[in-house]
Coordinates of C-alpha atoms and ligand atoms in Angstrom, one line a residue:
X1 CA -0.7 -11.4 15.5
X2 CA -1.6 -8.6 17.8
X3 CA 1.7 -6.7 18.4
X4 CA 2.4 -6.4 14.9
X5 CA 3.6 -2.8 13.5
X6 CA 1.1 -0.3 12.4
X7 CA -1.6 -1.3 14.9
X8 CA -1.6 2.0 16.7
X9 CA -1.0 4.0 13.2
X10 CA -3.3 1.6 11.0
X11 CA -5.4 3.6 8.2
X12 CA -7.7 5.5 11.1
X13 CA -4.8 6.9 13.0
X14 CA -4.2 9.9 10.0
X15 CA -6.3 13.4 11.5
X16 CA -6.3 14.4 7.6
X17 CA -6.0 18.2 9.7
X18 CA -1.8 17.7 9.1
X19 CA -2.1 17.1 5.8
X20 CA -0.7 19.8 3.7
X21 CA -3.0 22.1 2.2
X22 CA -4.0 21.4 -1.5
X23 CA -5.2 24.2 -3.8
X24 CA -9.2 23.7 -4.3
X25 CA -9.8 22.9 -8.1
X26 CA -13.3 21.6 -9.6
X27 CA -12.4 18.2 -10.1
X28 CA -11.7 18.4 -6.1
X29 CA -14.9 19.3 -5.4
X30 CA -15.9 16.5 -7.6
X31 CA -13.8 14.7 -5.8
X32 CA -15.4 15.0 -1.9
X33 CA -18.4 13.1 -3.4
X34 CA -16.1 9.7 -3.9
X35 CA -17.9 7.4 -1.4
X36 CA -16.5 6.2 1.9
X37 CA -14.6 2.9 0.9
X38 CA -12.5 3.8 -2.3
X39 CA -9.8 5.6 -1.2
X40 CA -8.0 5.4 -4.6
X41 CA -9.6 6.4 -8.0
X42 CA -8.1 6.3 -11.3
X43 CA -10.2 8.3 -14.0
X44 CA -8.7 8.5 -17.2
X45 CA -5.1 8.0 -16.8
X46 CA -2.5 8.7 -19.8
X47 CA 1.1 8.2 -20.5
X48 CA 2.9 9.0 -23.9
X49 CA 6.3 8.6 -24.2
X50 CA 7.1 10.0 -28.0
X51 CA 4.9 8.2 -29.9
X52 CA 4.1 5.5 -27.9
X53 CA 0.8 5.6 -25.9
X54 CA 1.6 3.6 -21.9
X55 CA -1.2 4.5 -20.8
X56 CA -3.8 4.8 -23.3
X57 CA -7.4 6.1 -20.9
X58 CA -7.0 3.8 -17.7
X59 CA -10.4 3.7 -15.5
X60 CA -10.2 1.6 -12.1
X61 CA -10.9 1.8 -8.2
X62 CA -9.5 0.3 -5.6
X63 CA -11.9 -0.9 -2.8
X64 CA -10.6 -0.2 1.0
X65 CA -9.1 -3.4 2.5
X66 CA -9.1 -4.6 -1.0
X67 CA -6.0 -6.7 -2.2
X68 CA -6.2 -5.8 -5.7
X69 CA -4.2 -7.3 -8.8
X70 CA -2.9 -5.2 -11.5
X71 CA -1.9 -7.5 -14.8
X72 CA -1.2 -7.9 -17.6
X73 CA 1.5 -9.1 -20.6
X74 CA 4.9 -7.2 -20.8
X75 CA 4.6 -3.8 -22.3
X76 CA 0.9 -3.6 -21.3
X77 CA 1.4 0.1 -19.2
X78 CA 1.6 -1.2 -15.9
X79 CA 5.0 -0.3 -14.4
X80 CA 3.6 3.6 -16.2
X81 CA 0.7 3.7 -14.5
X82 CA 1.7 2.5 -10.8
X83 CA 4.3 5.3 -11.9
X84 CA 1.6 7.7 -12.5
X85 CA -0.5 7.1 -9.7
X86 CA 2.5 7.4 -7.5
X87 CA 4.0 10.4 -9.0
X88 CA 6.9 9.2 -10.5
X89 CA 5.8 10.5 -13.9
X90 CA 3.7 13.4 -14.7
X91 CA 0.2 11.8 -16.1
X92 CA -0.8 13.8 -20.0
X93 CA -4.2 13.2 -19.3
X94 CA -6.4 12.1 -16.2
X95 CA -7.2 12.2 -12.4
X96 CA -6.0 10.3 -9.7
X97 CA -8.4 10.5 -6.6
X98 CA -6.7 9.5 -3.4
X99 CA -9.5 9.2 -0.2
X100 CA -11.5 12.2 -1.8
X101 CA -8.4 14.2 -2.9
X102 CA -7.0 14.9 -6.5
X103 CA -3.1 14.0 -6.7
X104 CA -2.1 14.1 -9.8
X105 CA 1.0 15.5 -10.7
X106 CA 2.7 16.0 -6.5
X107 CA 5.4 15.3 -5.7
X108 CA 6.2 11.6 -4.2
X109 CA 7.0 12.1 -1.2
X110 CA 3.7 14.3 -0.7
X111 CA 1.6 11.4 -1.8
X112 CA 3.8 9.2 0.1
X113 CA 2.8 11.9 3.2
X114 CA -0.5 10.7 2.3
X115 CA -0.6 7.5 2.6
X116 CA -0.4 6.1 -0.6
X117 CA 3.1 4.9 -0.5
X118 CA 5.2 2.3 -2.8
X119 CA 7.8 0.2 -2.2
X120 CA 10.8 0.9 -3.3
X121 CA 14.1 -0.9 -4.2
X122 CA 17.2 -0.6 -1.8
X123 CA 19.6 2.2 -3.4
X124 CA 23.3 2.0 -2.7
X125 CA 23.8 3.6 -0.3
X126 CA 21.3 2.3 2.0
X127 CA 23.4 -1.1 1.0
X128 CA 26.1 -0.1 2.3
X129 CA 24.1 0.1 6.1
X130 CA 22.5 -2.4 8.5
X131 CA 19.2 -4.2 7.8
X132 CA 18.4 -2.2 11.3
X133 CA 20.0 1.3 10.3
X134 CA 17.7 0.9 7.1
X135 CA 14.9 0.7 9.3
X136 CA 15.8 3.8 11.4
X137 CA 16.4 6.1 9.2
X138 CA 13.6 5.0 6.6
X139 CA 10.9 7.6 5.2
X140 CA 7.9 8.3 8.3
X141 CA 4.9 10.3 8.2
X142 CA 4.9 13.6 10.3
X143 CA 8.9 14.5 9.2
X144 CA 8.9 17.5 9.0
X145 CA 7.1 17.5 13.3
X146 CA 9.6 15.5 14.0
X147 CA 12.6 17.6 12.8
X148 CA 11.2 20.4 14.2
X149 CA 10.6 19.3 17.7
X150 CA 14.8 18.3 17.8
X151 CA 15.8 21.4 17.1
X152 CA 12.8 23.1 19.2
X153 CA 14.5 23.9 23.1
X154 CA 12.2 22.2 25.8
X155 CA 11.2 19.9 24.0
X156 CA 13.5 18.1 24.4
X157 CA 12.7 14.8 26.6
X158 CA 9.7 14.5 23.5
X159 CA 12.0 13.5 20.9
X160 CA 13.8 11.3 23.0
X161 CA 11.0 9.7 23.9
X162 CA 9.6 9.6 20.0
X163 CA 13.1 8.1 19.4
X164 CA 12.6 5.1 21.9
X165 CA 9.4 5.0 19.7
X166 CA 10.9 5.0 17.3
X167 CA 13.2 2.4 17.8
X168 CA 10.4 0.0 19.5
X169 CA 8.2 0.0 16.2
X170 CA 11.7 -1.2 14.4
X171 CA 12.1 -4.3 16.3
X172 CA 8.2 -4.7 16.1
X173 CA 8.1 -4.3 12.1
X174 CA 11.4 -6.7 12.4
X175 CA 9.8 -9.4 14.0
X176 CA 6.8 -9.6 11.7
X177 CA 8.9 -9.8 8.5
X178 CA 10.7 -11.7 10.3
X179 CA 14.3 -10.5 10.0
X180 CA 14.5 -9.4 12.7
X181 CA 18.2 -12.2 13.0
X182 CA 19.4 -10.2 10.4
X183 CA 19.5 -6.8 12.1
X184 CA 22.9 -6.3 12.1
X185 CA 23.0 -7.8 8.6
X186 CA 23.8 -5.5 5.9
X187 CA 21.3 -4.4 3.4
X188 CA 24.1 -5.3 0.3
X189 CA 24.0 -8.8 1.9
X190 CA 20.7 -9.9 1.6
X191 CA 19.2 -12.0 -0.4
X192 CA 16.5 -11.1 -3.1
X193 CA 13.5 -12.3 -0.8
X194 CA 15.1 -10.9 2.1
X195 CA 15.6 -7.9 0.1
X196 CA 12.1 -7.6 -0.7
X197 CA 11.3 -7.8 3.0
X198 CA 12.8 -5.2 4.0
X199 CA 11.7 -3.1 0.6
X200 CA 7.9 -3.6 2.7
X201 CA 8.9 -3.3 6.3
X202 CA 10.4 0.4 5.0
X203 CA 6.9 1.3 2.8
X204 CA 5.6 0.3 6.3
X205 CA 7.2 3.2 8.1
X206 CA 5.5 5.6 6.3
X207 CA 2.5 4.6 8.1
X208 CA 0.5 3.8 4.6
X209 CA -2.8 3.0 4.0
X210 CA -2.5 2.1 0.2
X211 CA 0.5 0.4 -0.5
X212 CA 1.4 -0.6 -3.9
X213 CA 3.8 -3.0 -5.1
X214 CA 5.3 -3.1 -8.6
X215 CA 6.4 -7.2 -9.2
X216 CA 7.7 -7.6 -5.1
X217 CA 7.6 -11.5 -6.0
X218 CA 10.2 -11.5 -8.8
X219 CA 13.5 -13.1 -8.3
X220 CA 12.5 -14.0 -5.0
X221 CA 12.8 -17.6 -4.3
X222 CA 9.7 -20.3 -3.6
X223 CA 9.7 -20.3 0.4
X224 CA 10.8 -16.1 1.0
X225 CA 7.9 -15.5 -1.7
X226 CA 5.4 -17.5 0.8
X227 CA 6.5 -15.5 3.9
X228 CA 6.3 -12.4 1.8
X229 CA 2.4 -13.3 0.5
X230 CA 1.8 -14.3 3.9
X231 CA 3.2 -10.7 5.0
X232 CA 0.4 -9.0 2.8
X233 CA -2.1 -11.3 3.4
X234 CA -2.0 -10.3 7.1
X235 CA -1.4 -6.4 7.1
X236 CA -4.5 -6.9 4.5
X237 CA -6.8 -7.9 7.9
X238 CA -5.1 -4.9 9.8
X239 CA -6.7 -2.8 7.3
X240 CA -4.7 -1.9 4.8
X241 CA -5.3 -1.5 1.3
X242 CA -2.8 -2.8 -1.7
X243 CA -2.1 -2.8 -5.3
X244 CA -0.1 -5.7 -7.2
X245 CA 1.1 -5.4 -9.8
X246 CA 2.1 -8.5 -11.1
X247 CA 2.9 -10.0 -14.5
X248 CA 2.5 -13.4 -13.7
X249 CA -1.4 -14.1 -13.8
X250 CA -1.3 -17.5 -12.1
X251 CA 0.2 -15.8 -8.7
X252 CA -2.6 -13.0 -8.7
X253 CA -6.0 -15.2 -9.2
X254 CA -4.5 -17.0 -5.6
X255 CA -4.5 -13.6 -3.6
X256 CA -5.9 -11.3 -5.3
X257 CA -10.3 -11.1 -4.3
X258 CA -10.4 -8.0 -7.2
X259 CA -8.3 -7.9 -10.6
X260 CA -7.9 -5.4 -13.1
X261 CA -6.3 -6.2 -16.6
X262 CA -4.2 -4.3 -18.8
X263 CA -3.0 -4.2 -22.8
X264 CA -1.2 -2.1 -25.1
X265 CA -1.9 0.7 -22.6
X266 CA -6.2 0.1 -22.6
X267 CA -7.9 -1.2 -19.6
X268 CA -8.7 -4.9 -21.1
X269 CA -11.2 -6.3 -18.2
X270 CA -11.5 -6.8 -14.5
X271 CA -13.3 -8.1 -12.1
X272 CA -13.3 -11.7 -9.5
X273 CA -10.3 -14.0 -10.4
X274 CA -12.5 -16.9 -12.0
X275 CA -13.7 -14.8 -14.0
X276 CA -10.9 -13.0 -15.3
X277 CA -9.3 -16.6 -16.2
X278 CA -12.0 -17.6 -18.4
X279 CA -12.3 -14.3 -20.3
X280 CA -11.3 -15.1 -23.5
X281 CA -10.0 -11.7 -24.6
X282 CA -7.6 -11.6 -21.2
X283 CA -6.9 -16.0 -22.1
X284 CA -6.0 -13.9 -25.7
X285 CA -3.6 -11.3 -24.8
X286 CA -1.7 -13.9 -23.0
X287 CA -1.1 -15.9 -26.0
X288 CA 2.3 -16.6 -26.7
X289 CA 3.3 -15.0 -23.2
X290 CA 6.0 -17.1 -21.3
X291 CA 4.1 -16.7 -18.5
Ligands
ADP1 P1 4.5 -3.0 -17.8 O1 4.7 -3.1 -16.4 O2 2.9 -3.5 -18.3 O3 5.5 -4.1 -18.8 P2 5.8 -0.8 -19.2 O4 4.0 0.8 -18.0 O5 6.6 -0.9 -18.6 O6 4.5 -2.2 -19.0 O7 5.1 0.0 -20.3 C1 4.5 0.5 -21.7 C2 5.5 0.7 -22.6 O8 6.1 1.9 -22.3 C3 6.1 0.0 -23.6 O9 5.9 0.3 -24.5 C4 7.0 0.9 -22.9 O10 8.5 0.4 -23.3 C5 6.9 1.8 -22.6 N1 8.1 2.9 -22.0 C6 7.5 2.3 -20.0 N2 8.5 3.3 -19.5 C7 8.9 4.0 -20.3 C8 10.5 5.1 -20.8 N3 10.7 5.7 -19.2 N4 10.9 5.4 -21.5 C9 9.9 5.4 -23.1 N5 8.8 4.6 -23.2 C10 8.4 4.1 -22.1
MG2 MG1 6.2 -3.5 -15.6

């Protein structure tokens, strides 16, 4: 497991001085007080769509190095919460703090560059590329710097070295996810589960600290689900933090050490799995659900 991706560029590797400047605000000053060990803190998050309040004053924290599950019946507001955290939606209220900084309202790529990364479905144009190309072309941390160097005379040697490094990292990642035998396959020809492995592999190229996965096991056959879960656990052991949004309660109970439950836009309960499993309100919320 020593030659796994991220070993050289894991959570500690980022230099905060290289991150883009952020405007100082009162919220941000307060955020400096966020204790270490809480990379993600959501406070009073709100999101409305017309007359629907999809997220209704939700607050929770994700501990560093944890595998935290966010569950709830269909329509509970899980994906909307996820989209507000990652900048896909603008929240109507509340704050998202990441590593002590206010990231509320920032663009998805800015948030990703700071190390909070979500997986994306393989887009159509990427389906027409090979698995190898998908990883070679994945967005990466410090992209701007790399592009700048590639057009600066005198730094060409360094650029070539970087390209060799990227290629090595890509192959390590392919091997880590056991999709190296598919390197020359078009992404469009992959099975549902293989696609999910590729999506996770692409997300890792950004050199994240925290990974957010929204129903990563949907449509995945049991053996690939097992493999995907195994890789998630292996990455967590390396220090990555996960927030896993899932509808399947059993899967979360078996794999997460902390579980957050949403229902009708609100936080219903949170705690260790065994406590959540026996929580009357949670059982009631899931009643009648096909789980
Ligand atoms: P979950 O992921 O827990 O199933 P969602 O966050 O997708 O729930 O949805 C929460 C509520 O918000 C639902 O009532 C859903 O219909 C509504 N909703 C989600 N996204 C949109 C949208 N883009 N426009 C309008 N309503 C939406
Ligand atoms: Mg959803």
